[in-house]
mmCIF file of C-alpha atoms and ligand atoms in Angstrom:
data_model
loop_
_atom_site.group_PDB
_atom_site.id
_atom_site.type_symbol
_atom_site.label_atom_id
_atom_site.label_comp_id
_atom_site.label_asym_id
_atom_site.label_seq_id
_atom_site.Cartn_x
_atom_site.Cartn_y
_atom_site.Cartn_z
ATOM 1 C CA MET A 1 0.000 0.000 0.000
ATOM 2 C CA ARG A 2 1.262 3.457 -0.849
ATOM 3 C CA SER A 3 -0.045 5.007 2.308
ATOM 4 C CA PRO A 4 1.273 8.403 3.440
ATOM 5 C CA ILE A 5 3.019 6.651 6.318
ATOM 6 C CA SER A 6 5.030 4.328 4.083
ATOM 7 C CA ILE A 7 6.048 7.316 1.960
ATOM 8 C CA ILE A 8 7.175 9.218 5.044
ATOM 9 C CA ILE A 9 9.176 6.216 6.239
ATOM 10 C CA ALA A 10 10.803 5.898 2.812
ATOM 11 C CA ILE A 11 11.767 9.582 2.861
ATOM 12 C CA ILE A 12 13.293 9.264 6.323
ATOM 13 C CA LEU A 13 15.254 6.163 5.281
ATOM 14 C CA LEU A 14 16.505 7.837 2.110
ATOM 15 C CA ALA A 15 17.577 10.912 4.076
ATOM 16 C CA GLY A 16 20.118 8.643 5.760
ATOM 17 C CA CYS A 17 21.716 8.048 2.360
ATOM 18 C CA SER A 18 23.176 11.498 1.892
ATOM 19 C CA GLY A 19 25.707 13.454 3.872
ATOM 20 C CA GLU A 20 29.297 13.163 4.928
ATOM 21 C CA GLN A 21 29.475 9.390 5.221
ATOM 22 C CA SER A 22 27.510 8.263 2.215
ATOM 23 C CA ALA A 23 28.261 5.621 -0.395
ATOM 24 C CA PHE A 24 25.930 7.607 -2.673
ATOM 25 C CA SER A 25 28.204 10.656 -2.806
ATOM 26 C CA GLY A 26 30.573 9.356 -5.493
ATOM 27 C CA TYR A 27 33.364 11.881 -4.897
ATOM 28 C CA SER A 28 36.002 9.893 -6.793
ATOM 29 C CA THR A 29 35.968 8.428 -10.293
ATOM 30 C CA ASN A 30 35.567 4.862 -9.072
ATOM 31 C CA ALA A 31 33.036 5.727 -6.363
ATOM 32 C CA SER A 32 30.870 7.662 -8.814
ATOM 33 C CA ARG A 33 30.926 4.730 -11.249
ATOM 34 C CA ILE A 34 29.696 2.436 -8.533
ATOM 35 C CA VAL A 35 26.887 4.873 -7.686
ATOM 36 C CA HIS A 36 25.982 4.992 -11.378
ATOM 37 C CA LEU A 37 25.881 1.200 -11.644
ATOM 38 C CA THR A 38 23.819 1.000 -8.459
ATOM 39 C CA TRP A 39 21.127 3.253 -9.915
ATOM 40 C CA VAL A 40 21.089 1.466 -13.272
ATOM 41 C CA LEU A 41 20.608 -1.860 -11.498
ATOM 42 C CA PHE A 42 18.038 -0.479 -9.091
ATOM 43 C CA ILE A 43 15.886 1.256 -11.689
ATOM 44 C CA GLY A 44 16.289 -1.497 -14.286
ATOM 45 C CA GLY A 45 15.466 -4.147 -11.684
ATOM 46 C CA GLY A 46 12.431 -2.088 -10.653
ATOM 47 C CA PHE A 47 11.043 -2.071 -14.205
ATOM 48 C CA LEU A 48 11.579 -5.796 -14.621
ATOM 49 C CA LEU A 49 9.880 -6.489 -11.299
ATOM 50 C CA LEU A 50 6.941 -4.368 -12.394
ATOM 51 C CA LEU A 51 6.703 -6.312 -15.662
ATOM 52 C CA VAL A 52 6.719 -9.649 -13.849
ATOM 53 C CA VAL A 53 4.095 -8.491 -11.351
ATOM 54 C CA VAL A 54 1.800 -7.199 -14.108
ATOM 55 C CA LEU A 55 2.129 -10.390 -16.162
ATOM 56 C CA THR A 56 1.561 -12.558 -13.099
ATOM 57 C CA GLY A 57 -1.510 -10.500 -12.241
ATOM 58 C CA LEU A 58 -2.876 -10.914 -15.748
ATOM 59 C CA ALA A 59 -2.168 -14.644 -15.734
ATOM 60 C CA LEU A 60 -3.989 -15.104 -12.434
ATOM 61 C CA LEU A 61 -6.788 -12.579 -12.584
ATOM 62 C CA GLY A 62 -7.035 -11.507 -16.222
ATOM 63 C CA GLY A 63 -9.726 -12.692 -18.591
ATOM 64 C CA GLY A 64 -9.483 -15.848 -20.653
ATOM 65 C CA ARG A 65 -7.880 -13.914 -23.496
ATOM 66 C CA PHE A 66 -4.860 -12.968 -21.372
ATOM 67 C CA LYS A 67 -4.561 -16.399 -19.831
ATOM 68 C CA GLN A 68 -4.504 -18.007 -23.232
ATOM 69 C CA ALA A 69 -1.991 -15.563 -24.641
ATOM 70 C CA LEU A 70 0.354 -15.955 -21.694
ATOM 71 C CA SER A 71 0.300 -19.733 -21.701
ATOM 72 C CA ARG A 72 1.692 -19.990 -25.217
ATOM 73 C CA GLU A 73 5.043 -21.713 -25.599
ATOM 74 C CA GLY A 74 6.589 -18.681 -27.301
ATOM 75 C CA VAL A 75 5.942 -16.514 -24.203
ATOM 76 C CA VAL A 76 7.734 -18.994 -21.968
ATOM 77 C CA VAL A 77 10.690 -19.289 -24.304
ATOM 78 C CA TRP A 78 11.069 -15.586 -25.102
ATOM 79 C CA LEU A 79 10.068 -13.905 -21.858
ATOM 80 C CA GLY A 80 11.115 -16.732 -19.565
ATOM 81 C CA MET A 81 14.447 -17.737 -21.064
ATOM 82 C CA VAL A 82 15.748 -15.540 -23.850
ATOM 83 C CA MET A 83 15.025 -12.240 -22.125
ATOM 84 C CA PRO A 84 16.683 -13.067 -18.777
ATOM 85 C CA ILE A 85 19.787 -14.383 -20.554
ATOM 86 C CA ALA A 86 19.989 -11.284 -22.742
ATOM 87 C CA VAL A 87 19.398 -8.852 -19.853
ATOM 88 C CA LEU A 88 21.856 -10.520 -17.494
ATOM 89 C CA THR A 89 24.563 -10.839 -20.139
ATOM 90 C CA GLY A 90 24.062 -7.217 -21.128
ATOM 91 C CA LEU A 91 24.322 -6.059 -17.524
ATOM 92 C CA LEU A 92 27.445 -8.137 -16.934
ATOM 93 C CA LEU A 93 29.175 -6.597 -19.942
ATOM 94 C CA TYR A 94 27.966 -3.129 -18.965
ATOM 95 C CA GLY A 95 29.403 -3.629 -15.461
ATOM 96 C CA PHE A 96 32.741 -4.754 -16.867
ATOM 97 C CA VAL A 97 32.970 -1.778 -19.173
ATOM 98 C CA LEU A 98 31.840 0.735 -16.553
ATOM 99 C CA LEU A 99 34.192 -0.480 -13.834
ATOM 100 C CA ARG A 100 37.136 -1.128 -16.155
ATOM 101 C CA ILE A 101 40.401 -0.980 -14.298
ATOM 102 C CA GLU A 102 42.368 1.224 -16.686
ATOM 103 C CA ALA A 103 39.736 3.943 -16.422
ATOM 104 C CA MET A 104 41.454 5.084 -13.256
ATOM 105 C CA PRO A 105 44.686 6.848 -14.120
ATOM 106 C CA MET A 106 47.386 5.663 -11.758
ATOM 107 C CA ASP A 107 50.884 6.808 -12.370
ATOM 108 C CA THR A 108 52.816 4.533 -10.087
ATOM 109 C CA GLU A 109 55.978 6.628 -10.194
ATOM 110 C CA GLY A 110 54.891 10.222 -10.440
ATOM 111 C CA ALA A 111 52.458 12.468 -8.723
ATOM 112 C CA ALA A 112 50.379 9.947 -6.802
ATOM 113 C CA LEU A 113 50.055 10.814 -3.145
ATOM 114 C CA ARG A 114 50.980 7.886 -0.975
ATOM 115 C CA VAL A 115 49.809 7.520 2.566
ATOM 116 C CA HIS A 116 50.351 4.612 4.896
ATOM 117 C CA ILE A 117 47.473 4.133 7.307
ATOM 118 C CA GLU A 118 47.809 1.752 10.203
ATOM 119 C CA GLY A 119 44.776 0.650 12.187
ATOM 120 C CA GLU A 120 45.318 0.649 15.949
ATOM 121 C CA GLN A 121 42.869 -0.207 18.712
ATOM 122 C CA TRP A 122 40.988 2.263 18.322
ATOM 123 C CA TRP A 123 42.442 4.990 16.178
ATOM 124 C CA TRP A 124 44.259 5.513 12.868
ATOM 125 C CA ARG A 125 47.975 6.200 12.478
ATOM 126 C CA VAL A 126 48.377 8.227 9.276
ATOM 127 C CA ILE A 127 51.850 8.473 7.689
ATOM 128 C CA TYR A 128 52.364 10.653 4.600
ATOM 129 C CA GLN A 129 55.134 9.278 2.405
ATOM 130 C CA HIS A 130 57.007 11.933 0.492
ATOM 131 C CA PRO A 131 58.737 11.335 -2.846
ATOM 132 C CA ASP A 132 62.161 11.937 -1.224
ATOM 133 C CA GLY A 133 61.659 8.967 1.086
ATOM 134 C CA THR A 134 60.886 10.966 4.233
ATOM 135 C CA THR A 135 57.596 10.635 6.099
ATOM 136 C CA THR A 136 55.310 12.792 8.207
ATOM 137 C CA GLU A 137 53.126 11.238 10.851
ATOM 138 C CA SER A 138 49.643 12.353 11.837
ATOM 139 C CA ALA A 139 46.505 10.630 13.102
ATOM 140 C CA ASN A 140 42.758 10.235 12.672
ATOM 141 C CA GLU A 141 42.508 12.498 9.666
ATOM 142 C CA LEU A 142 43.399 12.000 6.022
ATOM 143 C CA ARG A 143 43.997 14.904 3.677
ATOM 144 C CA PHE A 144 44.553 14.622 -0.057
ATOM 145 C CA PRO A 145 44.409 16.810 -3.167
ATOM 146 C CA VAL A 146 41.741 16.343 -5.825
ATOM 147 C CA GLY A 147 42.612 15.567 -9.448
ATOM 148 C CA GLN A 148 45.505 13.238 -8.588
ATOM 149 C CA PRO A 149 45.574 9.558 -7.819
ATOM 150 C CA VAL A 150 45.819 8.662 -4.143
ATOM 151 C CA GLU A 151 47.301 5.399 -2.993
ATOM 152 C CA LEU A 152 46.755 4.199 0.529
ATOM 153 C CA THR A 153 48.751 1.381 2.071
ATOM 154 C CA LEU A 154 46.664 -0.245 4.755
ATOM 155 C CA THR A 155 48.129 -2.279 7.601
ATOM 156 C CA THR A 156 47.247 -3.013 11.198
ATOM 157 C CA ALA A 157 49.215 -2.904 14.423
ATOM 158 C CA ASP A 158 46.984 -5.400 16.217
ATOM 159 C CA VAL A 159 43.702 -6.995 15.123
ATOM 160 C CA ILE A 160 41.682 -6.849 11.894
ATOM 161 C CA HIS A 161 40.269 -3.416 11.137
ATOM 162 C CA SER A 162 38.593 -2.219 7.986
ATOM 163 C CA PHE A 163 39.240 1.146 6.405
ATOM 164 C CA TRP A 164 35.989 2.499 5.009
ATOM 165 C CA LEU A 165 35.692 5.880 3.321
ATOM 166 C CA PRO A 166 32.400 5.516 1.455
ATOM 167 C CA ALA A 167 32.343 8.839 -0.397
ATOM 168 C CA TYR A 168 35.705 8.196 -2.101
ATOM 169 C CA GLY A 169 37.211 4.832 -1.922
ATOM 170 C CA GLY A 170 35.168 1.927 -0.769
ATOM 171 C CA LYS A 171 36.302 -0.415 1.950
ATOM 172 C CA VAL A 172 39.456 -2.480 2.425
ATOM 173 C CA ASP A 173 40.403 -4.661 5.382
ATOM 174 C CA MET A 174 43.551 -4.158 7.421
ATOM 175 C CA ILE A 175 44.839 -7.626 8.184
ATOM 176 C CA PRO A 176 47.685 -8.638 10.529
ATOM 177 C CA GLY A 177 50.819 -9.546 8.599
ATOM 178 C CA ARG A 178 49.521 -8.136 5.318
ATOM 179 C CA SER A 179 49.743 -4.887 3.482
ATOM 180 C CA ASN A 180 46.683 -4.020 1.403
ATOM 181 C CA SER A 181 46.249 -1.056 -0.847
ATOM 182 C CA LEU A 182 43.388 1.168 -1.820
ATOM 183 C CA ARG A 183 43.592 3.528 -4.783
ATOM 184 C CA PHE A 184 41.194 6.194 -5.825
ATOM 185 C CA PHE A 185 41.059 9.313 -7.938
ATOM 186 C CA PRO A 186 39.292 12.068 -5.986
ATOM 187 C CA THR A 187 37.302 14.525 -8.068
ATOM 188 C CA GLN A 188 35.461 16.604 -5.463
ATOM 189 C CA THR A 189 36.737 18.669 -2.575
ATOM 190 C CA GLY A 190 35.031 18.496 0.782
ATOM 191 C CA VAL A 191 35.026 16.998 4.242
ATOM 192 C CA THR A 192 33.697 13.485 4.592
ATOM 193 C CA ARG A 193 33.775 10.873 7.290
ATOM 194 C CA GLY A 194 35.094 7.340 7.406
ATOM 195 C CA GLN A 195 34.690 4.587 9.936
ATOM 196 C CA CYS A 196 36.273 1.284 10.924
ATOM 197 C CA ALA A 197 34.007 -1.320 9.366
ATOM 198 C CA GLU A 198 35.240 -4.494 11.015
ATOM 199 C CA TYR A 199 34.534 -5.170 14.669
ATOM 200 C CA CYS A 200 37.885 -4.789 16.430
ATOM 201 C CA GLY A 201 37.011 -4.831 20.122
ATOM 202 C CA GLY A 202 35.704 -2.446 22.768
ATOM 203 C CA ALA A 203 35.749 0.998 21.207
ATOM 204 C CA HIS A 204 35.268 -0.146 17.597
ATOM 205 C CA ALA A 205 32.107 1.912 17.097
ATOM 206 C CA LEU A 206 34.067 5.007 18.130
ATOM 207 C CA MET A 207 36.854 4.525 15.595
ATOM 208 C CA ALA A 208 36.064 7.052 12.900
ATOM 209 C CA PHE A 209 38.083 9.650 11.016
ATOM 210 C CA TYR A 210 37.649 12.645 8.771
ATOM 211 C CA ALA A 211 38.891 12.921 5.213
ATOM 212 C CA VAL A 212 39.567 16.351 3.760
ATOM 213 C CA ALA A 213 39.875 16.627 -0.019
ATOM 214 C CA MET A 214 41.540 19.902 -0.978
ATOM 215 C CA GLU A 215 42.561 21.879 -4.040
ATOM 216 C CA PRO A 216 46.148 20.854 -4.941
ATOM 217 C CA GLU A 217 47.813 24.185 -3.985
ATOM 218 C CA GLU A 218 45.924 24.326 -0.742
ATOM 219 C CA PHE A 219 46.957 20.746 -0.008
ATOM 220 C CA GLN A 220 50.634 21.472 -0.694
ATOM 221 C CA GLN A 221 50.539 24.415 1.708
ATOM 222 C CA TRP A 222 48.904 22.256 4.323
ATOM 223 C CA LEU A 223 51.450 19.465 3.832
ATOM 224 C CA GLU A 224 54.372 21.867 4.164
ATOM 225 C CA ARG A 225 52.972 23.051 7.477
ATOM 226 C CA GLU A 226 52.291 19.526 8.611
ATOM 227 C CA LYS A 227 55.914 18.527 7.935
ATOM 228 C CA GLN A 228 57.222 21.217 10.250
ATOM 229 C CA ASP A 229 57.896 20.843 13.934
ATOM 230 C CA THR A 230 55.541 22.539 16.319
ATOM 231 C CA ARG A 231 55.784 26.300 16.567
ATOM 232 C CA ALA A 232 53.824 26.485 19.803
ATOM 233 C CA ASN A 233 55.675 28.552 22.319
ATOM 234 C CA ASP A 234 54.122 27.706 25.650
ATOM 235 C CA PRO A 235 56.766 26.620 28.178
ATOM 236 C CA ALA A 236 54.249 26.174 31.017
ATOM 237 C CA GLY A 237 51.963 23.995 28.913
ATOM 238 C CA GLU A 238 54.841 21.964 27.527
ATOM 239 C CA GLN A 239 56.211 21.473 31.012
ATOM 240 C CA THR A 240 52.862 20.176 32.270
ATOM 241 C CA PHE A 241 52.644 17.862 29.276
ATOM 242 C CA LEU A 242 56.089 16.403 29.902
ATOM 243 C CA ALA A 243 55.718 16.242 33.695
ATOM 244 C CA ASN A 244 52.585 14.106 33.382
ATOM 245 C CA GLY A 245 54.295 11.553 31.184
ATOM 246 C CA CYS A 246 52.256 12.415 28.088
ATOM 247 C CA GLY A 247 55.461 12.488 26.042
ATOM 248 C CA GLY A 248 56.070 8.819 26.828
ATOM 249 C CA CYS A 249 53.242 7.894 24.464
ATOM 250 C CA HIS A 250 52.785 10.964 22.268
ATOM 251 C CA ALA A 251 55.206 12.802 20.042
ATOM 252 C CA VAL A 252 55.214 16.555 19.641
ATOM 253 C CA ARG A 253 57.924 17.116 17.077
ATOM 254 C CA GLY A 254 60.327 19.830 18.157
ATOM 255 C CA THR A 255 59.972 19.036 21.871
ATOM 256 C CA PRO A 256 61.390 16.235 24.067
ATOM 257 C CA ALA A 257 58.060 14.372 23.634
ATOM 258 C CA THR A 258 58.850 11.492 21.280
ATOM 259 C CA GLY A 259 56.434 8.715 22.309
ATOM 260 C CA VAL A 260 55.121 6.449 19.572
ATOM 261 C CA ILE A 261 52.382 4.496 21.377
ATOM 262 C CA GLY A 262 49.599 7.041 20.891
ATOM 263 C CA PRO A 263 48.697 9.525 18.138
ATOM 264 C CA ASP A 264 51.310 12.070 17.043
ATOM 265 C CA LEU A 265 50.121 15.381 18.512
ATOM 266 C CA THR A 266 52.466 17.783 16.684
ATOM 267 C CA HIS A 267 49.572 19.502 14.877
ATOM 268 C CA VAL A 268 46.619 18.111 16.812
ATOM 269 C CA GLY A 269 45.162 21.595 17.351
ATOM 270 C CA SER A 270 44.517 21.978 13.621
ATOM 271 C CA ARG A 271 42.659 18.700 13.225
ATOM 272 C CA LEU A 272 38.909 18.422 12.839
ATOM 273 C CA SER A 273 38.496 15.934 15.654
ATOM 274 C CA ILE A 274 40.219 14.065 18.461
ATOM 275 C CA GLY A 275 39.684 10.588 19.817
ATOM 276 C CA ALA A 276 39.175 9.321 16.226
ATOM 277 C CA GLY A 277 36.213 11.464 15.202
ATOM 278 C CA ILE A 278 34.697 11.750 18.680
ATOM 279 C CA LEU A 279 35.319 15.289 19.993
ATOM 280 C CA ALA A 280 36.217 18.616 18.424
ATOM 281 C CA ALA A 281 39.881 19.645 18.573
ATOM 282 C CA ASP A 282 39.117 22.810 20.536
ATOM 283 C CA GLN A 283 39.659 23.922 24.119
ATOM 284 C CA ALA A 284 36.456 22.261 25.354
ATOM 285 C CA GLY A 285 37.149 19.072 23.417
ATOM 286 C CA PHE A 286 40.662 18.651 24.824
ATOM 287 C CA ARG A 287 39.461 19.385 28.320
ATOM 288 C CA GLN A 288 36.722 16.796 28.084
ATOM 289 C CA TRP A 289 39.093 14.250 26.591
ATOM 290 C CA LEU A 290 41.639 14.698 29.387
ATOM 291 C CA ALA A 291 39.097 14.751 32.203
ATOM 292 C CA ARG A 292 36.888 11.846 31.163
ATOM 293 C CA HIS A 293 38.071 10.090 28.044
ATOM 294 C CA GLN A 294 37.407 6.668 29.567
ATOM 295 C CA GLN A 295 33.734 7.624 29.874
ATOM 296 C CA ILE A 296 33.554 9.228 26.445
ATOM 297 C CA LYS A 297 35.403 6.415 24.672
ATOM 298 C CA PRO A 298 35.269 3.437 27.052
ATOM 299 C CA GLN A 299 38.224 1.038 27.029
ATOM 300 C CA ASN A 300 40.444 3.225 24.834
ATOM 301 C CA LEU A 301 44.122 2.565 25.482
ATOM 302 C CA MET A 302 45.068 5.916 26.974
ATOM 303 C CA PRO A 303 45.280 5.596 30.772
ATOM 304 C CA PRO A 304 42.757 7.684 32.746
ATOM 305 C CA TYR A 305 44.064 11.018 33.979
ATOM 306 C CA GLU A 306 41.494 11.814 36.615
ATOM 307 C CA ILE A 307 44.289 13.077 38.867
ATOM 308 C CA LEU A 308 44.661 16.230 36.809
ATOM 309 C CA GLY A 309 43.525 19.332 38.670
ATOM 310 C CA GLU A 310 41.686 22.299 37.154
ATOM 311 C CA ASP A 311 44.872 24.311 36.578
ATOM 312 C CA GLU A 312 46.621 21.442 34.863
ATOM 313 C CA LEU A 313 43.573 20.736 32.687
ATOM 314 C CA ALA A 314 43.459 24.354 31.627
ATOM 315 C CA LEU A 315 47.187 24.479 30.897
ATOM 316 C CA LEU A 316 47.120 21.241 28.919
ATOM 317 C CA ALA A 317 44.003 22.176 26.914
ATOM 318 C CA ALA A 318 45.530 25.538 25.993
ATOM 319 C CA TYR A 319 48.785 23.849 25.008
ATOM 320 C CA LEU A 320 47.058 21.236 22.822
ATOM 321 C CA VAL A 321 44.899 23.818 21.030
ATOM 322 C CA ALA A 322 48.040 25.800 20.235
ATOM 323 C CA LEU A 323 49.646 22.746 18.574
ATOM 324 C CA GLU A 324 48.379 23.868 15.174
HETATM 325 C C1 HEC B 401 50.175 5.038 27.946
HETATM 326 C C2 HEC B 401 50.185 5.886 26.781
HETATM 327 C C3 HEC B 401 49.531 7.265 26.860
HETATM 328 C C4 HEC B 401 49.803 8.283 27.749
HETATM 329 C C5 HEC B 401 50.743 8.267 28.920
HETATM 330 C C6 HEC B 401 48.990 9.393 27.315
HETATM 331 N N1 HEC B 401 48.256 9.065 26.205
HETATM 332 FE FE1 HEC B 401 47.058 10.294 25.153
HETATM 333 N N2 HEC B 401 46.523 8.759 23.980
HETATM 334 C C7 HEC B 401 47.029 7.475 24.030
HETATM 335 C C8 HEC B 401 46.325 6.640 23.091
HETATM 336 C C9 HEC B 401 46.544 5.158 22.857
HETATM 337 C C10 HEC B 401 45.384 7.470 22.455
HETATM 338 C C11 HEC B 401 44.358 7.070 21.379
HETATM 339 C C12 HEC B 401 43.040 6.795 22.043
HETATM 340 C C13 HEC B 401 41.930 6.486 21.098
HETATM 341 O O1 HEC B 401 41.451 7.422 20.420
HETATM 342 O O2 HEC B 401 41.504 5.341 21.041
HETATM 343 C C14 HEC B 401 45.554 8.798 23.011
HETATM 344 C C15 HEC B 401 44.853 9.926 22.588
HETATM 345 C C16 HEC B 401 45.126 11.200 22.997
HETATM 346 C C17 HEC B 401 44.564 12.400 22.398
HETATM 347 C C18 HEC B 401 43.654 12.435 21.173
HETATM 348 C C19 HEC B 401 44.544 12.467 19.951
HETATM 349 C C20 HEC B 401 43.853 12.307 18.642
HETATM 350 O O3 HEC B 401 44.468 12.626 17.617
HETATM 351 O O4 HEC B 401 42.745 11.849 18.580
HETATM 352 C C21 HEC B 401 45.066 13.459 23.085
HETATM 353 C C22 HEC B 401 44.795 14.928 22.821
HETATM 354 C C23 HEC B 401 45.918 12.929 24.122
HETATM 355 N N3 HEC B 401 45.946 11.561 24.027
HETATM 356 C C24 HEC B 401 46.591 13.705 25.059
HETATM 357 C C25 HEC B 401 47.342 13.186 26.099
HETATM 358 C C26 HEC B 401 47.876 13.976 27.182
HETATM 359 C C27 HEC B 401 47.754 15.472 27.302
HETATM 360 C C28 HEC B 401 48.511 13.100 28.006
HETATM 361 C C29 HEC B 401 49.184 13.420 29.328
HETATM 362 C C30 HEC B 401 48.324 14.043 30.319
HETATM 363 C C31 HEC B 401 48.390 11.783 27.417
HETATM 364 N N4 HEC B 401 47.662 11.870 26.280
HETATM 365 C C32 HEC B 401 48.961 10.633 27.939
HETATM 366 C C33 HEC B 401 48.035 7.042 24.850
HETATM 367 C C34 HEC B 401 48.559 7.767 25.921
HETATM 368 CU CU1 CU B 402 36.900 -1.621 14.209
#
């Protein structure tokens, strides 16, 4: 029944299909092809279903004329056998042509941006690999320029995770002992969201990230900044950070903090989120994270710091925000 209620429900369900974490966005060449194929299959399948329903209705309820016409051998052979074979073969070929591999330009030597992403319980280590062999580490956020191929190398530090960035690149598992890759050719700038798509323990549902697709010049400027050591000049904040042992797990390049267990915090203040897509990277977000991160993201592997007093919280939050 096409009641108003079923239409309203359909609209609400479809509303969930757009937005920052949608497989219907198609912001890269390959993602948009998949969206295209999805619609062709959906609409084509809808028409065929309609045809079958109408013919079945006529065969069951129609007058004798319809029943007789539909029971002829030719109808069974042509509509029941020849047509399905022709339609399915056509769709298979169409799918092959549409999703052809070489349609995605991928210069394996030149301009492609390469990023190594390592899944950790429950955050993402993001390592930009520069053409000169050096690397720059970041976390929980992936930035790339549009109009150039991007190649991601996906590994895991512990259990199986799955890297899923629906608007651009599809989904690829991160498997212990293996290195997988995901390539895509981004065509649209914007901020989208990705999520771990393979259950990986306690805080799995809170293991997200943001992807920022930028114009090439803007991206280069960003990358140059990202490569640099911190320029924050806050001796009191830095002192509090080091005195509380934060530097044992986190690196802030340009300071004595060189830990590698947790996310690199050199430019954490300029990120869109902390805690892997959970809180904003602003004063309030850092404060909340430090005061009650085990409540906000239960079981995450940073030890609780409930001992921090108000002054220390304020100093640390101000320091972290300034790590731009
Ligand atoms: C034993 C290691 C360890 C220590 C010590 C530690 N952290 Fe962490 N920290 C982590 C881990 C692991 C995460 C990732 C948690 C997650 O999102 O699942 C993290 C996450 C964070 C984040 C969010 C980063 C991001 O990009 O999402 C901030 C900010 C942070 N820690 C600040 C601090 C501060 C400040 C201290 C000292 C008061 C500290 N940490 C001490 C391990 C540690
Ligand atoms: Cu997971």
